[in-house]
């Protein structure tokens, strides 16, 4: 409508065309980023650790955010259900950062602590009121937080969110804690089975 009103003003029309070009470029970037964030990754090829690292690089390339990862290699020994749930939680967390945080940096870390793993996704964005997240208010971050919480509950885990809107660039930290029970890899299982099946020489 604005363009129609200034068809006879070449300078104004050119400015509006520039704004339209910028809006289209921004929309395309968001579409590409969301399409990548929602794309299901194949965990059976390289394992969870390598999948998260590759996924993080792709997320950074499509959003211009700086992403770092630091993960325990033990997560590759989690059951497939837990690996899939953990990957989805990371995807949800990154989606929230991209959509809401206005951040420039994101850090992803998975550490082993006693009988549990701890996943931390932190950003340097603008933060948000965590009391609303605890109350389940959908207006804060859509269905992202409830979805993460539900996935973690399915594997016996919990979700904690820390943020401070009063402090500039304080950002948000998403902390997921879930049981560390891991499964043996195929090589170890075969070795154990062979030992048990070996006949006694006594």
mmCIF file of C-alpha atoms in Angstrom:
data_model
loop_
_atom_site.group_PDB
_atom_site.id
_atom_site.type_symbol
_atom_site.label_atom_id
_atom_site.label_comp_id
_atom_site.label_asym_id
_atom_site.label_seq_id
_atom_site.Cartn_x
_atom_site.Cartn_y
_atom_site.Cartn_z
ATOM 1 C CA UNK A 1 0.000 0.000 0.000
ATOM 2 C CA UNK A 2 2.837 2.387 0.801
ATOM 3 C CA UNK A 3 4.473 1.575 -2.527
ATOM 4 C CA UNK A 4 1.294 2.382 -4.442
ATOM 5 C CA UNK A 5 1.077 5.809 -2.816
ATOM 6 C CA UNK A 6 4.540 6.830 -3.999
ATOM 7 C CA UNK A 7 4.715 5.385 -7.516
ATOM 8 C CA UNK A 8 5.270 8.876 -8.870
ATOM 9 C CA UNK A 9 8.115 9.528 -6.392
ATOM 10 C CA UNK A 10 11.062 7.495 -7.654
ATOM 11 C CA UNK A 11 13.271 8.115 -4.595
ATOM 12 C CA UNK A 12 10.573 7.045 -2.115
ATOM 13 C CA UNK A 13 9.705 4.001 -4.205
ATOM 14 C CA UNK A 14 13.360 2.967 -4.281
ATOM 15 C CA UNK A 15 13.610 3.231 -0.474
ATOM 16 C CA UNK A 16 10.522 1.081 -0.054
ATOM 17 C CA UNK A 17 11.897 -1.513 -2.458
ATOM 18 C CA UNK A 18 15.061 -1.612 -0.352
ATOM 19 C CA UNK A 19 12.993 -2.221 2.806
ATOM 20 C CA UNK A 20 11.066 -4.976 1.051
ATOM 21 C CA UNK A 21 14.317 -6.635 -0.065
ATOM 22 C CA UNK A 22 15.674 -6.520 3.498
ATOM 23 C CA UNK A 23 12.444 -8.012 4.907
ATOM 24 C CA UNK A 24 12.507 -10.846 2.375
ATOM 25 C CA UNK A 25 16.168 -11.622 3.140
ATOM 26 C CA UNK A 26 15.413 -11.725 6.869
ATOM 27 C CA UNK A 27 12.403 -13.986 6.308
ATOM 28 C CA UNK A 28 14.464 -16.368 4.178
ATOM 29 C CA UNK A 29 17.159 -16.578 6.847
ATOM 30 C CA UNK A 30 14.551 -17.412 9.501
ATOM 31 C CA UNK A 31 12.921 -20.047 7.277
ATOM 32 C CA UNK A 32 16.281 -21.719 6.631
ATOM 33 C CA UNK A 33 17.170 -21.628 10.329
ATOM 34 C CA UNK A 34 13.824 -23.065 11.464
ATOM 35 C CA UNK A 35 13.911 -25.748 8.773
ATOM 36 C CA UNK A 36 17.349 -26.828 10.018
ATOM 37 C CA UNK A 37 16.316 -26.695 13.676
ATOM 38 C CA UNK A 38 13.321 -28.931 13.004
ATOM 39 C CA UNK A 39 15.213 -31.377 10.794
ATOM 40 C CA UNK A 40 15.526 -34.775 12.524
ATOM 41 C CA UNK A 41 19.180 -35.791 12.857
ATOM 42 C CA UNK A 42 20.356 -39.376 12.318
ATOM 43 C CA UNK A 43 21.920 -40.661 15.535
ATOM 44 C CA UNK A 44 22.835 -44.075 14.171
ATOM 45 C CA UNK A 45 25.676 -42.825 11.961
ATOM 46 C CA UNK A 46 28.114 -40.928 14.189
ATOM 47 C CA UNK A 47 26.598 -41.082 17.671
ATOM 48 C CA UNK A 48 25.071 -38.334 19.791
ATOM 49 C CA UNK A 49 28.242 -36.354 20.576
ATOM 50 C CA UNK A 50 29.230 -35.946 16.930
ATOM 51 C CA UNK A 51 25.615 -35.290 15.930
ATOM 52 C CA UNK A 52 25.277 -32.426 18.427
ATOM 53 C CA UNK A 53 28.608 -30.942 17.329
ATOM 54 C CA UNK A 54 27.617 -31.107 13.654
ATOM 55 C CA UNK A 55 24.158 -29.767 14.418
ATOM 56 C CA UNK A 56 25.630 -26.853 16.380
ATOM 57 C CA UNK A 57 27.908 -25.908 13.487
ATOM 58 C CA UNK A 58 24.948 -25.892 11.126
ATOM 59 C CA UNK A 59 22.890 -23.804 13.544
ATOM 60 C CA UNK A 60 25.719 -21.279 13.842
ATOM 61 C CA UNK A 61 26.138 -21.050 10.066
ATOM 62 C CA UNK A 62 22.446 -20.349 9.545
ATOM 63 C CA UNK A 63 21.910 -17.873 12.366
ATOM 64 C CA UNK A 64 25.271 -16.034 12.671
ATOM 65 C CA UNK A 65 25.309 -16.947 16.385
ATOM 66 C CA UNK A 66 28.601 -18.105 17.898
ATOM 67 C CA UNK A 67 28.077 -21.623 19.296
ATOM 68 C CA UNK A 68 30.498 -23.640 21.424
ATOM 69 C CA UNK A 69 30.095 -27.230 22.613
ATOM 70 C CA UNK A 70 31.729 -29.220 25.402
ATOM 71 C CA UNK A 71 30.425 -32.737 25.959
ATOM 72 C CA UNK A 72 31.257 -35.952 27.724
ATOM 73 C CA UNK A 73 31.805 -38.833 25.294
ATOM 74 C CA UNK A 74 29.771 -41.058 27.661
ATOM 75 C CA UNK A 75 26.557 -39.672 26.160
ATOM 76 C CA UNK A 76 27.140 -41.983 23.187
ATOM 77 C CA UNK A 77 26.479 -44.891 25.547
ATOM 78 C CA UNK A 78 23.004 -43.695 26.506
ATOM 79 C CA UNK A 79 20.043 -45.661 25.238
ATOM 80 C CA UNK A 80 18.598 -44.548 21.889
ATOM 81 C CA UNK A 81 15.484 -43.182 23.578
ATOM 82 C CA UNK A 82 17.550 -40.977 25.869
ATOM 83 C CA UNK A 83 19.842 -39.848 23.067
ATOM 84 C CA UNK A 84 16.850 -38.848 20.955
ATOM 85 C CA UNK A 85 15.218 -37.015 23.878
ATOM 86 C CA UNK A 86 18.453 -35.158 24.670
ATOM 87 C CA UNK A 87 18.897 -34.063 21.050
ATOM 88 C CA UNK A 88 15.309 -32.797 20.924
ATOM 89 C CA UNK A 89 15.785 -30.822 24.139
ATOM 90 C CA UNK A 90 18.857 -29.155 22.623
ATOM 91 C CA UNK A 91 16.896 -28.382 19.448
ATOM 92 C CA UNK A 92 14.079 -26.805 21.477
ATOM 93 C CA UNK A 93 16.548 -24.770 23.533
ATOM 94 C CA UNK A 94 18.318 -23.453 20.431
ATOM 95 C CA UNK A 95 14.985 -22.614 18.817
ATOM 96 C CA UNK A 96 14.092 -20.501 21.856
ATOM 97 C CA UNK A 97 17.452 -18.725 21.733
ATOM 98 C CA UNK A 98 17.029 -17.971 18.041
ATOM 99 C CA UNK A 99 13.440 -16.744 18.389
ATOM 100 C CA UNK A 100 13.501 -14.837 21.657
ATOM 101 C CA UNK A 101 16.907 -14.207 23.218
ATOM 102 C CA UNK A 102 18.463 -11.584 20.917
ATOM 103 C CA UNK A 103 21.755 -13.290 21.795
ATOM 104 C CA UNK A 104 25.119 -13.417 20.022
ATOM 105 C CA UNK A 105 26.591 -16.451 21.811
ATOM 106 C CA UNK A 106 25.309 -19.875 22.855
ATOM 107 C CA UNK A 107 27.153 -22.512 24.880
ATOM 108 C CA UNK A 108 26.156 -26.183 24.994
ATOM 109 C CA UNK A 109 27.709 -28.467 27.597
ATOM 110 C CA UNK A 110 27.005 -32.014 28.754
ATOM 111 C CA UNK A 111 28.870 -33.148 31.861
ATOM 112 C CA UNK A 112 28.791 -36.274 33.996
ATOM 113 C CA UNK A 113 28.082 -35.733 37.672
ATOM 114 C CA UNK A 114 27.843 -38.814 39.866
ATOM 115 C CA UNK A 115 24.804 -40.771 38.777
ATOM 116 C CA UNK A 116 23.494 -38.036 36.503
ATOM 117 C CA UNK A 117 24.257 -36.132 33.339
ATOM 118 C CA UNK A 118 23.830 -32.369 33.254
ATOM 119 C CA UNK A 119 22.982 -30.601 30.018
ATOM 120 C CA UNK A 120 23.487 -26.829 30.026
ATOM 121 C CA UNK A 121 22.441 -24.486 27.215
ATOM 122 C CA UNK A 122 23.308 -20.873 28.035
ATOM 123 C CA UNK A 123 23.138 -17.665 26.030
ATOM 124 C CA UNK A 124 24.078 -14.002 26.505
ATOM 125 C CA UNK A 125 20.706 -12.646 25.434
ATOM 126 C CA UNK A 126 18.115 -10.446 27.073
ATOM 127 C CA UNK A 127 16.662 -13.097 29.402
ATOM 128 C CA UNK A 128 13.043 -13.474 30.446
ATOM 129 C CA UNK A 129 10.969 -13.764 33.655
ATOM 130 C CA UNK A 130 11.529 -17.325 34.862
ATOM 131 C CA UNK A 131 8.511 -17.193 37.190
ATOM 132 C CA UNK A 132 6.306 -17.286 34.095
ATOM 133 C CA UNK A 133 8.161 -20.323 32.801
ATOM 134 C CA UNK A 134 7.574 -22.113 36.108
ATOM 135 C CA UNK A 135 3.886 -21.308 35.962
ATOM 136 C CA UNK A 136 3.674 -22.666 32.412
ATOM 137 C CA UNK A 137 2.602 -19.412 30.777
ATOM 138 C CA UNK A 138 2.624 -20.164 27.043
ATOM 139 C CA UNK A 139 2.960 -16.513 26.082
ATOM 140 C CA UNK A 140 6.603 -16.491 27.190
ATOM 141 C CA UNK A 141 8.088 -19.075 24.826
ATOM 142 C CA UNK A 142 5.199 -20.872 23.183
ATOM 143 C CA UNK A 143 5.318 -24.627 23.698
ATOM 144 C CA UNK A 144 9.119 -24.881 23.823
ATOM 145 C CA UNK A 145 9.616 -25.080 27.576
ATOM 146 C CA UNK A 146 6.694 -27.474 28.247
ATOM 147 C CA UNK A 147 7.966 -29.699 25.424
ATOM 148 C CA UNK A 148 11.479 -29.826 26.916
ATOM 149 C CA UNK A 149 10.092 -30.552 30.359
ATOM 150 C CA UNK A 150 7.875 -33.343 29.013
ATOM 151 C CA UNK A 151 10.742 -34.999 27.118
ATOM 152 C CA UNK A 152 12.942 -34.958 30.204
ATOM 153 C CA UNK A 153 10.200 -36.375 32.407
ATOM 154 C CA UNK A 154 9.920 -39.319 30.017
ATOM 155 C CA UNK A 155 13.555 -40.248 30.729
ATOM 156 C CA UNK A 156 13.426 -39.488 34.455
ATOM 157 C CA UNK A 157 14.966 -36.023 34.163
ATOM 158 C CA UNK A 158 14.160 -32.513 35.329
ATOM 159 C CA UNK A 159 14.411 -29.036 33.800
ATOM 160 C CA UNK A 160 15.651 -25.865 35.515
ATOM 161 C CA UNK A 161 15.795 -22.378 34.001
ATOM 162 C CA UNK A 162 17.830 -19.433 35.295
ATOM 163 C CA UNK A 163 17.551 -15.935 33.876
ATOM 164 C CA UNK A 164 17.801 -12.326 35.023
ATOM 165 C CA UNK A 165 16.037 -9.661 32.970
ATOM 166 C CA UNK A 166 17.377 -6.934 35.266
ATOM 167 C CA UNK A 167 21.017 -7.563 34.337
ATOM 168 C CA UNK A 168 22.059 -6.551 30.833
ATOM 169 C CA UNK A 169 23.190 -9.473 28.683
ATOM 170 C CA UNK A 170 22.692 -11.817 31.665
ATOM 171 C CA UNK A 171 21.074 -14.266 29.288
ATOM 172 C CA UNK A 172 19.296 -17.500 30.081
ATOM 173 C CA UNK A 173 20.636 -20.843 31.254
ATOM 174 C CA UNK A 174 18.674 -24.023 30.653
ATOM 175 C CA UNK A 175 19.811 -26.890 32.890
ATOM 176 C CA UNK A 176 18.577 -30.427 32.281
ATOM 177 C CA UNK A 177 19.464 -33.203 34.726
ATOM 178 C CA UNK A 178 18.770 -36.856 33.908
ATOM 179 C CA UNK A 179 19.989 -40.314 35.078
ATOM 180 C CA UNK A 180 23.430 -41.402 33.935
ATOM 181 C CA UNK A 181 22.546 -45.080 33.424
ATOM 182 C CA UNK A 182 24.311 -46.060 30.194
ATOM 183 C CA UNK A 183 24.206 -49.153 28.037
ATOM 184 C CA UNK A 184 27.203 -51.213 27.040
ATOM 185 C CA UNK A 185 28.355 -50.909 23.452
ATOM 186 C CA UNK A 186 28.056 -53.914 21.132
ATOM 187 C CA UNK A 187 31.742 -54.857 21.392
ATOM 188 C CA UNK A 188 31.610 -55.006 25.185
ATOM 189 C CA UNK A 189 28.373 -56.966 25.130
ATOM 190 C CA UNK A 190 29.861 -59.526 22.742
ATOM 191 C CA UNK A 191 32.992 -59.890 24.880
ATOM 192 C CA UNK A 192 30.908 -60.371 28.026
ATOM 193 C CA UNK A 193 28.703 -62.937 26.293
ATOM 194 C CA UNK A 194 31.750 -64.865 25.036
ATOM 195 C CA UNK A 195 33.244 -65.043 28.535
ATOM 196 C CA UNK A 196 29.999 -66.280 30.011
ATOM 197 C CA UNK A 197 29.559 -68.893 27.270
ATOM 198 C CA UNK A 198 33.150 -70.244 27.538
ATOM 199 C CA UNK A 199 33.067 -73.836 28.891
ATOM 200 C CA UNK A 200 34.771 -74.511 32.184
ATOM 201 C CA UNK A 201 38.144 -76.380 32.064
ATOM 202 C CA UNK A 202 38.006 -77.585 35.647
#
